[in-house]
Amino acid sequence: MTNTKVLLIYTGGTIGMNKNPLTGALEPFDFEHLLSKVPELNLFSIEIATYQFQPPIDSSDMSPDFWQKLAQIIIERYDNYDGFVILHGTDTMAFTASALSFMLEGLQKPVILTGSQLPIGQLRTDGKENLITSIEMAAARRQDGTARVPEVCIYFNSHLMRGNRTTKQSADEFNAFESFNYPHLADAGVQITYHDEYIHRPLTVHSKFPILNTPLDSNVIIFSLFPGVREDIIRHVIVTPGLRSIVMRTYGSGNAPQSPWLISALKEAYRRGVVVVNISQCLQGSVMMGRYDTGYQLQEAGVVSGRDSTVEAAVTKLMYLQGRYDDPDIIRRFMNQSICGEVSI
């Protein structure tokens, strides 16, 4: 890793927080102060440069505008660095990782998001290990000199996971993230073990630079089915002005109530050009709408299977596709394809 350069991008989040002695609340502090808490970084033979969002943002304030800013930062500096590490709050980290995977088409270098559950200045912080190992992975190379993990990832609690396959599973545990439907890309113990067979590499590379896919169209909504869901609310959602897509969280393997009004409403959405994607409320498993009659009726109503996609990947994929295409049939077709390893086909 000699002569390797990594850009460390600080957006905000718990890793860079400090406790206010008066209120007890966590507040962001200066990025240089954060780095001073990790003197181990000086032991790397890696050149680490930094970029800080001013002011740092809470991850709950993350938006497509920030995603575009992040992607632009990476594109503008792409030729100068071998890898990128993004320090990010955990609450929306999986959304950001998913969005960047679609926005950076043809990526050939690591973009690794990480953070922590405890501020890096606290004694029991998980931030140090997450940061140090993320930088090491971002600098890692294969024998032919190419990047070991040329995709957008999340590293947390000793596991490197594909960004668009990962979701936050715990607000309290250090093991905050998991990719339930896809194996880890690497596991860090005494040694770092890379699972090359699961790492995504672009089949065709048109340029040494990734293609920046913007803008994103955020005219999408998520709603979950539940026993007693009301017809008037669902119909009101469907006729929302400007709405282009819905991520509908269903039961089990993609099932929904056999209510005639629900099927009628979904058919109306299809006629209006609204793309409805079926995502299971279960963290693990896949939507299989042909398994039961309740799912088959959704398929007949024009609902698209989200397969084993996470909610975060489905939402950001729709934003990405809506930013490129006006035709809902094209969007439906791409939702049934894997663009960058976000679903199992």
PDB file of C-alpha atoms in Angstrom, residues 100-329:
ATOM      1  CA  LEU A 100     -24.021   6.361  -4.708  1.00  0.00           C
ATOM      2  CA  SER A 101     -23.902   2.830  -6.155  1.00  0.00           C
ATOM      3  CA  PHE A 102     -26.349   3.913  -8.876  1.00  0.00           C
ATOM      4  CA  MET A 103     -24.893   7.390  -9.344  1.00  0.00           C
ATOM      5  CA  LEU A 104     -21.273   6.240  -9.863  1.00  0.00           C
ATOM      6  CA  GLU A 105     -21.712   4.012 -12.907  1.00  0.00           C
ATOM      7  CA  GLY A 106     -18.605   2.041 -13.855  1.00  0.00           C
ATOM      8  CA  LEU A 107     -16.877   2.630 -10.503  1.00  0.00           C
ATOM      9  CA  GLN A 108     -13.434   1.005 -10.366  1.00  0.00           C
ATOM     10  CA  LYS A 109     -12.268   2.227  -6.956  1.00  0.00           C
ATOM     11  CA  PRO A 110     -13.512   1.615  -3.398  1.00  0.00           C
ATOM     12  CA  VAL A 111     -16.012   4.004  -1.864  1.00  0.00           C
ATOM     13  CA  ILE A 112     -16.487   2.853   1.728  1.00  0.00           C
ATOM     14  CA  LEU A 113     -18.988   4.409   4.134  1.00  0.00           C
ATOM     15  CA  THR A 114     -18.468   3.986   7.846  1.00  0.00           C
ATOM     16  CA  GLY A 115     -19.257   5.643  11.156  1.00  0.00           C
ATOM     17  CA  SER A 116     -19.846   4.588  14.726  1.00  0.00           C
ATOM     18  CA  GLN A 117     -22.405   4.027  17.425  1.00  0.00           C
ATOM     19  CA  LEU A 118     -20.302   5.897  20.012  1.00  0.00           C
ATOM     20  CA  PRO A 119     -18.322   9.124  19.448  1.00  0.00           C
ATOM     21  CA  ILE A 120     -14.678   8.539  18.645  1.00  0.00           C
ATOM     22  CA  GLY A 121     -13.580  10.390  21.785  1.00  0.00           C
ATOM     23  CA  GLN A 122     -15.327   7.963  24.145  1.00  0.00           C
ATOM     24  CA  LEU A 123     -13.388   5.117  25.744  1.00  0.00           C
ATOM     25  CA  ARG A 124     -15.526   2.294  24.358  1.00  0.00           C
ATOM     26  CA  THR A 125     -15.944   3.789  20.912  1.00  0.00           C
ATOM     27  CA  ASP A 126     -16.318   1.529  17.896  1.00  0.00           C
ATOM     28  CA  GLY A 127     -15.269   4.434  15.687  1.00  0.00           C
ATOM     29  CA  LYS A 128     -11.514   3.811  15.753  1.00  0.00           C
ATOM     30  CA  GLU A 129     -11.647   0.276  14.394  1.00  0.00           C
ATOM     31  CA  ASN A 130     -14.280   1.166  11.826  1.00  0.00           C
ATOM     32  CA  LEU A 131     -12.235   4.113  10.554  1.00  0.00           C
ATOM     33  CA  ILE A 132      -8.824   2.404  10.533  1.00  0.00           C
ATOM     34  CA  THR A 133     -10.036  -0.749   8.785  1.00  0.00           C
ATOM     35  CA  SER A 134     -12.093   1.208   6.247  1.00  0.00           C
ATOM     36  CA  ILE A 135      -8.992   3.152   5.225  1.00  0.00           C
ATOM     37  CA  GLU A 136      -6.959  -0.061   4.933  1.00  0.00           C
ATOM     38  CA  MET A 137      -9.655  -1.657   2.760  1.00  0.00           C
ATOM     39  CA  ALA A 138      -9.968   1.461   0.600  1.00  0.00           C
ATOM     40  CA  ALA A 139      -6.242   1.213  -0.113  1.00  0.00           C
ATOM     41  CA  ALA A 140      -6.161  -2.548  -0.732  1.00  0.00           C
ATOM     42  CA  ARG A 141      -5.031  -3.786  -4.157  1.00  0.00           C
ATOM     43  CA  ARG A 142      -4.953  -7.086  -5.977  1.00  0.00           C
ATOM     44  CA  GLN A 143      -1.722  -8.446  -7.437  1.00  0.00           C
ATOM     45  CA  ASP A 144      -2.497  -6.849 -10.809  1.00  0.00           C
ATOM     46  CA  GLY A 145      -2.716  -3.426  -9.144  1.00  0.00           C
ATOM     47  CA  THR A 146      -6.492  -3.035  -9.465  1.00  0.00           C
ATOM     48  CA  ALA A 147      -8.674  -2.203  -6.490  1.00  0.00           C
ATOM     49  CA  ARG A 148      -9.579  -5.106  -4.234  1.00  0.00           C
ATOM     50  CA  VAL A 149     -13.163  -3.888  -3.777  1.00  0.00           C
ATOM     51  CA  PRO A 150     -14.182  -1.560  -6.617  1.00  0.00           C
ATOM     52  CA  GLU A 151     -17.692  -0.785  -5.416  1.00  0.00           C
ATOM     53  CA  VAL A 152     -19.674   1.270  -2.902  1.00  0.00           C
ATOM     54  CA  CYS A 153     -19.600  -0.501   0.473  1.00  0.00           C
ATOM     55  CA  ILE A 154     -20.450  -0.119   4.136  1.00  0.00           C
ATOM     56  CA  TYR A 155     -17.904  -1.225   6.716  1.00  0.00           C
ATOM     57  CA  PHE A 156     -19.115  -1.764  10.252  1.00  0.00           C
ATOM     58  CA  ASN A 157     -18.153  -4.005  13.165  1.00  0.00           C
ATOM     59  CA  SER A 158     -15.608  -6.132  11.272  1.00  0.00           C
ATOM     60  CA  HIS A 159     -17.773  -6.676   8.181  1.00  0.00           C
ATOM     61  CA  LEU A 160     -17.515  -5.142   4.715  1.00  0.00           C
ATOM     62  CA  MET A 161     -20.889  -5.240   2.950  1.00  0.00           C
ATOM     63  CA  ARG A 162     -22.205  -4.168  -0.439  1.00  0.00           C
ATOM     64  CA  GLY A 163     -23.756  -0.772   0.133  1.00  0.00           C
ATOM     65  CA  ASN A 164     -26.945  -1.366  -1.814  1.00  0.00           C
ATOM     66  CA  ARG A 165     -27.543  -4.675  -0.010  1.00  0.00           C
ATOM     67  CA  THR A 166     -27.182  -3.322   3.507  1.00  0.00           C
ATOM     68  CA  THR A 167     -29.682  -2.033   6.034  1.00  0.00           C
ATOM     69  CA  LYS A 168     -29.424  -0.724   9.578  1.00  0.00           C
ATOM     70  CA  GLN A 169     -30.578  -3.405  11.981  1.00  0.00           C
ATOM     71  CA  SER A 170     -29.864  -1.940  15.429  1.00  0.00           C
ATOM     72  CA  ALA A 171     -29.812   1.465  17.084  1.00  0.00           C
ATOM     73  CA  ASP A 172     -27.886   0.196  20.102  1.00  0.00           C
ATOM     74  CA  GLU A 173     -25.507  -2.611  19.119  1.00  0.00           C
ATOM     75  CA  PHE A 174     -22.094  -2.165  17.530  1.00  0.00           C
ATOM     76  CA  ASN A 175     -23.260  -4.663  14.911  1.00  0.00           C
ATOM     77  CA  ALA A 176     -25.533  -1.959  13.507  1.00  0.00           C
ATOM     78  CA  PHE A 177     -25.660  -3.101   9.864  1.00  0.00           C
ATOM     79  CA  GLU A 178     -26.229  -6.327   7.995  1.00  0.00           C
ATOM     80  CA  SER A 179     -26.646  -7.447   4.392  1.00  0.00           C
ATOM     81  CA  PHE A 180     -29.286 -10.088   5.026  1.00  0.00           C
ATOM     82  CA  ASN A 181     -29.666 -11.280   1.444  1.00  0.00           C
ATOM     83  CA  TYR A 182     -26.052 -11.119   0.311  1.00  0.00           C
ATOM     84  CA  PRO A 183     -22.778 -12.456   1.780  1.00  0.00           C
ATOM     85  CA  HIS A 184     -20.152 -10.151   3.264  1.00  0.00           C
ATOM     86  CA  LEU A 185     -17.505  -8.904   0.854  1.00  0.00           C
ATOM     87  CA  ALA A 186     -14.821  -9.143   3.536  1.00  0.00           C
ATOM     88  CA  ASP A 187     -14.479  -9.959   7.211  1.00  0.00           C
ATOM     89  CA  ALA A 188     -11.834  -8.393   9.431  1.00  0.00           C
ATOM     90  CA  GLY A 189     -10.363 -10.465  12.236  1.00  0.00           C
ATOM     91  CA  VAL A 190      -6.682 -10.896  12.954  1.00  0.00           C
ATOM     92  CA  GLN A 191      -6.402 -10.886   9.161  1.00  0.00           C
ATOM     93  CA  ILE A 192      -8.732  -9.325   6.610  1.00  0.00           C
ATOM     94  CA  THR A 193     -10.371 -12.057   4.533  1.00  0.00           C
ATOM     95  CA  TYR A 194     -11.758 -10.881   1.192  1.00  0.00           C
ATOM     96  CA  HIS A 195     -14.463 -12.949  -0.480  1.00  0.00           C
ATOM     97  CA  ASP A 196     -13.584 -12.205  -4.083  1.00  0.00           C
ATOM     98  CA  GLU A 197     -16.372 -14.336  -5.516  1.00  0.00           C
ATOM     99  CA  TYR A 198     -18.969 -11.915  -4.103  1.00  0.00           C
ATOM    100  CA  ILE A 199     -17.283  -8.643  -5.085  1.00  0.00           C
ATOM    101  CA  HIS A 200     -18.917  -6.772  -7.954  1.00  0.00           C
ATOM    102  CA  ARG A 201     -16.742  -5.710 -10.863  1.00  0.00           C
ATOM    103  CA  PRO A 202     -18.107  -3.828 -13.874  1.00  0.00           C
ATOM    104  CA  LEU A 203     -18.387  -6.135 -16.879  1.00  0.00           C
ATOM    105  CA  THR A 204     -17.502  -3.370 -19.314  1.00  0.00           C
ATOM    106  CA  VAL A 205     -15.433  -0.301 -18.548  1.00  0.00           C
ATOM    107  CA  HIS A 206     -15.970   2.541 -20.994  1.00  0.00           C
ATOM    108  CA  SER A 207     -13.598   4.945 -19.281  1.00  0.00           C
ATOM    109  CA  LYS A 208     -11.205   5.127 -16.362  1.00  0.00           C
ATOM    110  CA  PHE A 209     -13.679   7.585 -14.815  1.00  0.00           C
ATOM    111  CA  PRO A 210     -17.140   6.563 -13.587  1.00  0.00           C
ATOM    112  CA  ILE A 211     -20.181   8.125 -15.204  1.00  0.00           C
ATOM    113  CA  LEU A 212     -21.957  10.520 -12.862  1.00  0.00           C
ATOM    114  CA  ASN A 213     -25.693   9.837 -13.053  1.00  0.00           C
ATOM    115  CA  THR A 214     -27.668  12.889 -12.005  1.00  0.00           C
ATOM    116  CA  PRO A 215     -30.215  14.279 -11.410  1.00  0.00           C
ATOM    117  CA  LEU A 216     -32.327  12.144  -9.098  1.00  0.00           C
ATOM    118  CA  ASP A 217     -36.131  12.359  -9.114  1.00  0.00           C
ATOM    119  CA  SER A 218     -37.459  11.879  -5.576  1.00  0.00           C
ATOM    120  CA  ASN A 219     -41.158  11.626  -6.490  1.00  0.00           C
ATOM    121  CA  VAL A 220     -41.425   8.300  -4.688  1.00  0.00           C
ATOM    122  CA  ILE A 221     -43.102   7.207  -1.469  1.00  0.00           C
ATOM    123  CA  ILE A 222     -42.898   4.190   0.850  1.00  0.00           C
ATOM    124  CA  PHE A 223     -45.933   2.705   2.517  1.00  0.00           C
ATOM    125  CA  SER A 224     -46.368  -0.472   4.551  1.00  0.00           C
ATOM    126  CA  LEU A 225     -49.426  -2.655   4.493  1.00  0.00           C
ATOM    127  CA  PHE A 226     -50.908  -3.649   7.851  1.00  0.00           C
ATOM    128  CA  PRO A 227     -54.132  -5.265   9.055  1.00  0.00           C
ATOM    129  CA  GLY A 228     -56.791  -2.561   8.887  1.00  0.00           C
ATOM    130  CA  VAL A 229     -55.071  -0.338   6.307  1.00  0.00           C
ATOM    131  CA  ARG A 230     -57.638   2.157   5.041  1.00  0.00           C
ATOM    132  CA  GLU A 231     -58.799   2.427   1.456  1.00  0.00           C
ATOM    133  CA  ASP A 232     -59.215   6.215   1.483  1.00  0.00           C
ATOM    134  CA  ILE A 233     -55.614   6.757   2.615  1.00  0.00           C
ATOM    135  CA  ILE A 234     -54.165   4.421  -0.035  1.00  0.00           C
ATOM    136  CA  ARG A 235     -56.255   6.002  -2.785  1.00  0.00           C
ATOM    137  CA  HIS A 236     -55.201   9.453  -1.589  1.00  0.00           C
ATOM    138  CA  VAL A 237     -51.539   8.439  -1.855  1.00  0.00           C
ATOM    139  CA  ILE A 238     -51.964   7.085  -5.369  1.00  0.00           C
ATOM    140  CA  VAL A 239     -53.421  10.347  -6.725  1.00  0.00           C
ATOM    141  CA  THR A 240     -50.722  12.536  -5.134  1.00  0.00           C
ATOM    142  CA  PRO A 241     -49.721  15.125  -7.774  1.00  0.00           C
ATOM    143  CA  GLY A 242     -46.342  14.348  -9.320  1.00  0.00           C
ATOM    144  CA  LEU A 243     -46.024  10.918  -7.695  1.00  0.00           C
ATOM    145  CA  ARG A 244     -44.141   8.541  -9.994  1.00  0.00           C
ATOM    146  CA  SER A 245     -43.509   5.456  -7.888  1.00  0.00           C
ATOM    147  CA  ILE A 246     -44.417   3.618  -4.701  1.00  0.00           C
ATOM    148  CA  VAL A 247     -42.380   1.157  -2.673  1.00  0.00           C
ATOM    149  CA  MET A 248     -45.085  -1.031  -1.127  1.00  0.00           C
ATOM    150  CA  ARG A 249     -43.914  -3.088   1.851  1.00  0.00           C
ATOM    151  CA  THR A 250     -45.950  -6.298   1.925  1.00  0.00           C
ATOM    152  CA  TYR A 251     -46.148  -9.399   4.084  1.00  0.00           C
ATOM    153  CA  GLY A 252     -43.815 -12.394   3.867  1.00  0.00           C
ATOM    154  CA  SER A 253     -42.892 -13.315   0.303  1.00  0.00           C
ATOM    155  CA  GLY A 254     -44.831 -10.398  -1.174  1.00  0.00           C
ATOM    156  CA  ASN A 255     -48.406 -10.955  -0.055  1.00  0.00           C
ATOM    157  CA  ALA A 256     -51.207  -8.451   0.473  1.00  0.00           C
ATOM    158  CA  PRO A 257     -54.840  -8.531   1.619  1.00  0.00           C
ATOM    159  CA  GLN A 258     -57.287  -9.908  -0.952  1.00  0.00           C
ATOM    160  CA  SER A 259     -59.389  -6.772  -0.713  1.00  0.00           C
ATOM    161  CA  PRO A 260     -61.013  -5.879  -4.057  1.00  0.00           C
ATOM    162  CA  TRP A 261     -60.482  -2.204  -3.323  1.00  0.00           C
ATOM    163  CA  LEU A 262     -56.709  -2.663  -2.943  1.00  0.00           C
ATOM    164  CA  ILE A 263     -56.343  -4.469  -6.271  1.00  0.00           C
ATOM    165  CA  SER A 264     -58.559  -1.823  -7.879  1.00  0.00           C
ATOM    166  CA  ALA A 265     -56.387   0.966  -6.421  1.00  0.00           C
ATOM    167  CA  LEU A 266     -53.188  -0.679  -7.651  1.00  0.00           C
ATOM    168  CA  LYS A 267     -54.636  -1.087 -11.143  1.00  0.00           C
ATOM    169  CA  GLU A 268     -55.552   2.594 -11.051  1.00  0.00           C
ATOM    170  CA  ALA A 269     -51.952   3.425 -10.101  1.00  0.00           C
ATOM    171  CA  TYR A 270     -50.717   1.391 -13.069  1.00  0.00           C
ATOM    172  CA  ARG A 271     -53.087   3.249 -15.434  1.00  0.00           C
ATOM    173  CA  ARG A 272     -51.800   6.566 -14.069  1.00  0.00           C
ATOM    174  CA  GLY A 273     -48.215   5.525 -14.848  1.00  0.00           C
ATOM    175  CA  VAL A 274     -47.224   5.091 -11.202  1.00  0.00           C
ATOM    176  CA  VAL A 275     -44.663   2.309 -10.742  1.00  0.00           C
ATOM    177  CA  VAL A 276     -45.467   0.133  -7.705  1.00  0.00           C
ATOM    178  CA  VAL A 277     -42.612  -2.045  -6.408  1.00  0.00           C
ATOM    179  CA  ASN A 278     -43.293  -4.904  -4.009  1.00  0.00           C
ATOM    180  CA  ILE A 279     -40.759  -5.182  -1.154  1.00  0.00           C
ATOM    181  CA  SER A 280     -41.149  -7.606   1.739  1.00  0.00           C
ATOM    182  CA  GLN A 281     -41.397  -6.302   5.280  1.00  0.00           C
ATOM    183  CA  CYS A 282     -39.092  -9.172   6.255  1.00  0.00           C
ATOM    184  CA  LEU A 283     -35.398  -8.342   6.524  1.00  0.00           C
ATOM    185  CA  GLN A 284     -34.412 -11.640   4.923  1.00  0.00           C
ATOM    186  CA  GLY A 285     -35.861 -13.436   1.938  1.00  0.00           C
ATOM    187  CA  SER A 286     -37.282 -12.504  -1.429  1.00  0.00           C
ATOM    188  CA  VAL A 287     -40.580 -11.388  -2.925  1.00  0.00           C
ATOM    189  CA  MET A 288     -42.127 -14.242  -4.919  1.00  0.00           C
ATOM    190  CA  MET A 289     -45.529 -13.022  -6.033  1.00  0.00           C
ATOM    191  CA  GLY A 290     -46.413 -16.293  -7.764  1.00  0.00           C
ATOM    192  CA  ARG A 291     -46.122 -18.371  -4.579  1.00  0.00           C
ATOM    193  CA  TYR A 292     -49.577 -17.530  -3.142  1.00  0.00           C
ATOM    194  CA  ASP A 293     -52.762 -16.235  -4.726  1.00  0.00           C
ATOM    195  CA  THR A 294     -52.536 -13.057  -2.636  1.00  0.00           C
ATOM    196  CA  GLY A 295     -49.230 -12.211  -4.334  1.00  0.00           C
ATOM    197  CA  TYR A 296     -50.347 -13.349  -7.776  1.00  0.00           C
ATOM    198  CA  GLN A 297     -53.179 -10.796  -7.709  1.00  0.00           C
ATOM    199  CA  LEU A 298     -50.624  -8.032  -7.164  1.00  0.00           C
ATOM    200  CA  GLN A 299     -48.670  -9.228 -10.173  1.00  0.00           C
ATOM    201  CA  GLU A 300     -51.852  -9.150 -12.266  1.00  0.00           C
ATOM    202  CA  ALA A 301     -52.440  -5.566 -11.111  1.00  0.00           C
ATOM    203  CA  GLY A 302     -49.111  -4.472 -12.604  1.00  0.00           C
ATOM    204  CA  VAL A 303     -47.045  -4.470  -9.395  1.00  0.00           C
ATOM    205  CA  VAL A 304     -43.326  -5.068  -9.975  1.00  0.00           C
ATOM    206  CA  SER A 305     -41.415  -7.559  -7.834  1.00  0.00           C
ATOM    207  CA  GLY A 306     -38.621  -6.013  -5.813  1.00  0.00           C
ATOM    208  CA  ARG A 307     -37.134  -9.500  -5.368  1.00  0.00           C
ATOM    209  CA  ASP A 308     -34.633  -9.468  -2.481  1.00  0.00           C
ATOM    210  CA  SER A 309     -33.900  -5.742  -2.629  1.00  0.00           C
ATOM    211  CA  THR A 310     -33.652  -3.632   0.497  1.00  0.00           C
ATOM    212  CA  VAL A 311     -36.078  -0.753   0.887  1.00  0.00           C
ATOM    213  CA  GLU A 312     -33.133   1.659   0.694  1.00  0.00           C
ATOM    214  CA  ALA A 313     -31.953   0.220  -2.621  1.00  0.00           C
ATOM    215  CA  ALA A 314     -35.462   0.156  -4.098  1.00  0.00           C
ATOM    216  CA  VAL A 315     -36.130   3.809  -3.225  1.00  0.00           C
ATOM    217  CA  THR A 316     -32.804   5.142  -4.505  1.00  0.00           C
ATOM    218  CA  LYS A 317     -32.932   2.953  -7.628  1.00  0.00           C
ATOM    219  CA  LEU A 318     -36.330   4.442  -8.457  1.00  0.00           C
ATOM    220  CA  MET A 319     -34.951   7.964  -7.924  1.00  0.00           C
ATOM    221  CA  TYR A 320     -32.059   7.148 -10.241  1.00  0.00           C
ATOM    222  CA  LEU A 321     -34.269   5.616 -12.952  1.00  0.00           C
ATOM    223  CA  GLN A 322     -36.831   8.414 -12.737  1.00  0.00           C
ATOM    224  CA  GLY A 323     -34.046  10.911 -13.237  1.00  0.00           C
ATOM    225  CA  ARG A 324     -33.164   9.176 -16.530  1.00  0.00           C
ATOM    226  CA  TYR A 325     -36.438   7.925 -17.984  1.00  0.00           C
ATOM    227  CA  ASP A 326     -39.931   9.319 -18.415  1.00  0.00           C
ATOM    228  CA  ASP A 327     -41.537   6.053 -19.561  1.00  0.00           C
ATOM    229  CA  PRO A 328     -42.845   4.019 -16.579  1.00  0.00           C
ATOM    230  CA  ASP A 329     -42.574   0.793 -18.590  1.00  0.00           C
TER     231      ASP A 329
END
